[in-house]
Amino acid sequence: AQSVTQPDIHITVSEGASLELRCNYSYGATPYLFWYVQSPGQGLQLLLKYFSGDTLVQGIKGFEAEFKRSQSSFNLRKPSVHWSDAAEYFCAVGAVNTGFQKLVFGTGTRLLVSP
Amino acid sequence: DTAVSQTPKYLVTQMGNDKSIKCEQNLGHDTMYWYKQDSKKFLKIMFSYNNKELIINETVPNRFSPKSPDKAHLNLHINSLELGDSAVYFCASSHSRARGANVLTFGAGSRLTVL
């Protein structure tokens, strides 16, 4: 069965420092991969997605992620974190079931930004 | 204009009661979903409808009954509420694309508290 692992429950980064959030997936076929962000009390917003092609994908708010098939990973990065980036980040894999997709989410990583 | 709107945003009720959450999307999508986010922020799919037809039903107790009157609406009715039903319920929608490369747009969530 498909699954997503986000090994870091929470991460604290200083404002202006770089960020990398880890994501590993398990899926038998070529995966569709996503990163979503959830700000406190809000819904989920799509940051970026990987379907095919270039393994380095750019998203909104200056985020990027790199798909590495050999490591079954899709880590999220940002070169310089802003205080407004503090939120919960979810990695997800799109699993096709009877022709239709469902998203399987990781358990999330809470990002804290220190001054 | 809210793309995926859910009502109510907050719901507090007693055990044993019956309650409904409504969802509407104005994106012209043909697939809608209900996800449950528990107290540990874990997100899990409950149901998915494509063009008013149920396509995903993830081992959810039959106290939960989704209804899709048209492809822009997906409601969730819950009978005989239990303490464990307390969670945030997210509605989402997407186009159903070939091979499942769907991008989900989420609503802001409905926080259900069962006392």
Short mmCIF file of C-alpha atoms in Angstrom, two decimals, chain A residues 13-69:
data_model
loop_
_atom_site.label_atom_id
_atom_site.label_comp_id
_atom_site.label_asym_id
_atom_site.label_seq_id
_atom_site.Cartn_x
_atom_site.Cartn_y
_atom_site.Cartn_z
CA VAL A 13 14.53 27.51 11.76
CA SER A 14 15.82 31.03 12.25
CA GLU A 15 14.32 33.67 10.03
CA GLY A 16 16.49 34.08 6.94
CA ALA A 17 18.01 30.62 7.24
CA SER A 18 17.50 27.86 4.70
CA LEU A 19 14.95 25.11 5.13
CA GLU A 20 14.65 21.50 4.07
CA LEU A 21 11.67 19.33 5.01
CA ARG A 22 12.02 15.64 4.37
CA CYS A 23 9.51 13.37 2.69
CA ASN A 24 9.82 9.71 1.72
CA TYR A 25 7.14 7.78 -0.09
CA SER A 26 6.28 4.20 -0.85
CA TYR A 27 4.39 3.56 -4.06
CA GLY A 28 4.70 0.86 -6.68
CA ALA A 29 4.32 3.00 -9.79
CA THR A 30 5.52 6.42 -10.84
CA PRO A 31 4.18 8.67 -8.12
CA TYR A 32 2.42 11.96 -8.29
CA LEU A 33 3.82 13.99 -5.40
CA PHE A 34 2.57 17.08 -3.66
CA TRP A 35 3.42 19.48 -0.88
CA TYR A 36 0.62 21.30 0.89
CA VAL A 37 0.84 23.94 3.62
CA GLN A 38 -1.68 24.49 6.39
CA SER A 39 -1.57 27.72 8.36
CA PRO A 40 -3.18 27.70 11.82
CA GLY A 41 -6.95 27.38 11.55
CA GLN A 42 -6.82 27.29 7.77
CA GLY A 43 -7.32 24.79 5.02
CA LEU A 44 -4.59 23.26 2.90
CA GLN A 45 -2.91 25.22 0.16
CA LEU A 46 -0.96 23.57 -2.63
CA LEU A 47 2.70 24.63 -2.66
CA LEU A 48 3.91 22.53 -5.58
CA LYS A 49 3.48 19.23 -7.37
CA TYR A 50 5.48 16.71 -9.36
CA PHE A 51 3.85 14.70 -12.13
CA SER A 52 6.67 14.04 -14.57
CA GLY A 53 9.59 15.68 -16.34
CA ASP A 54 12.09 17.90 -14.56
CA THR A 55 12.73 16.47 -11.13
CA LEU A 56 13.24 19.90 -9.59
CA VAL A 57 9.90 21.66 -9.32
CA GLN A 58 9.24 25.23 -8.34
CA GLY A 59 6.26 26.25 -6.30
CA ILE A 60 4.68 29.29 -4.76
CA LYS A 61 6.20 31.44 -2.01
CA GLY A 62 9.75 30.60 -3.11
CA PHE A 63 9.53 26.89 -2.33
CA GLU A 64 11.01 24.12 -4.45
CA ALA A 65 11.19 20.35 -4.18
CA GLU A 66 13.32 17.68 -5.77
CA PHE A 67 12.06 14.26 -6.75
CA LYS A 68 14.71 11.57 -6.28
CA ARG A 69 13.45 8.22 -7.49
#
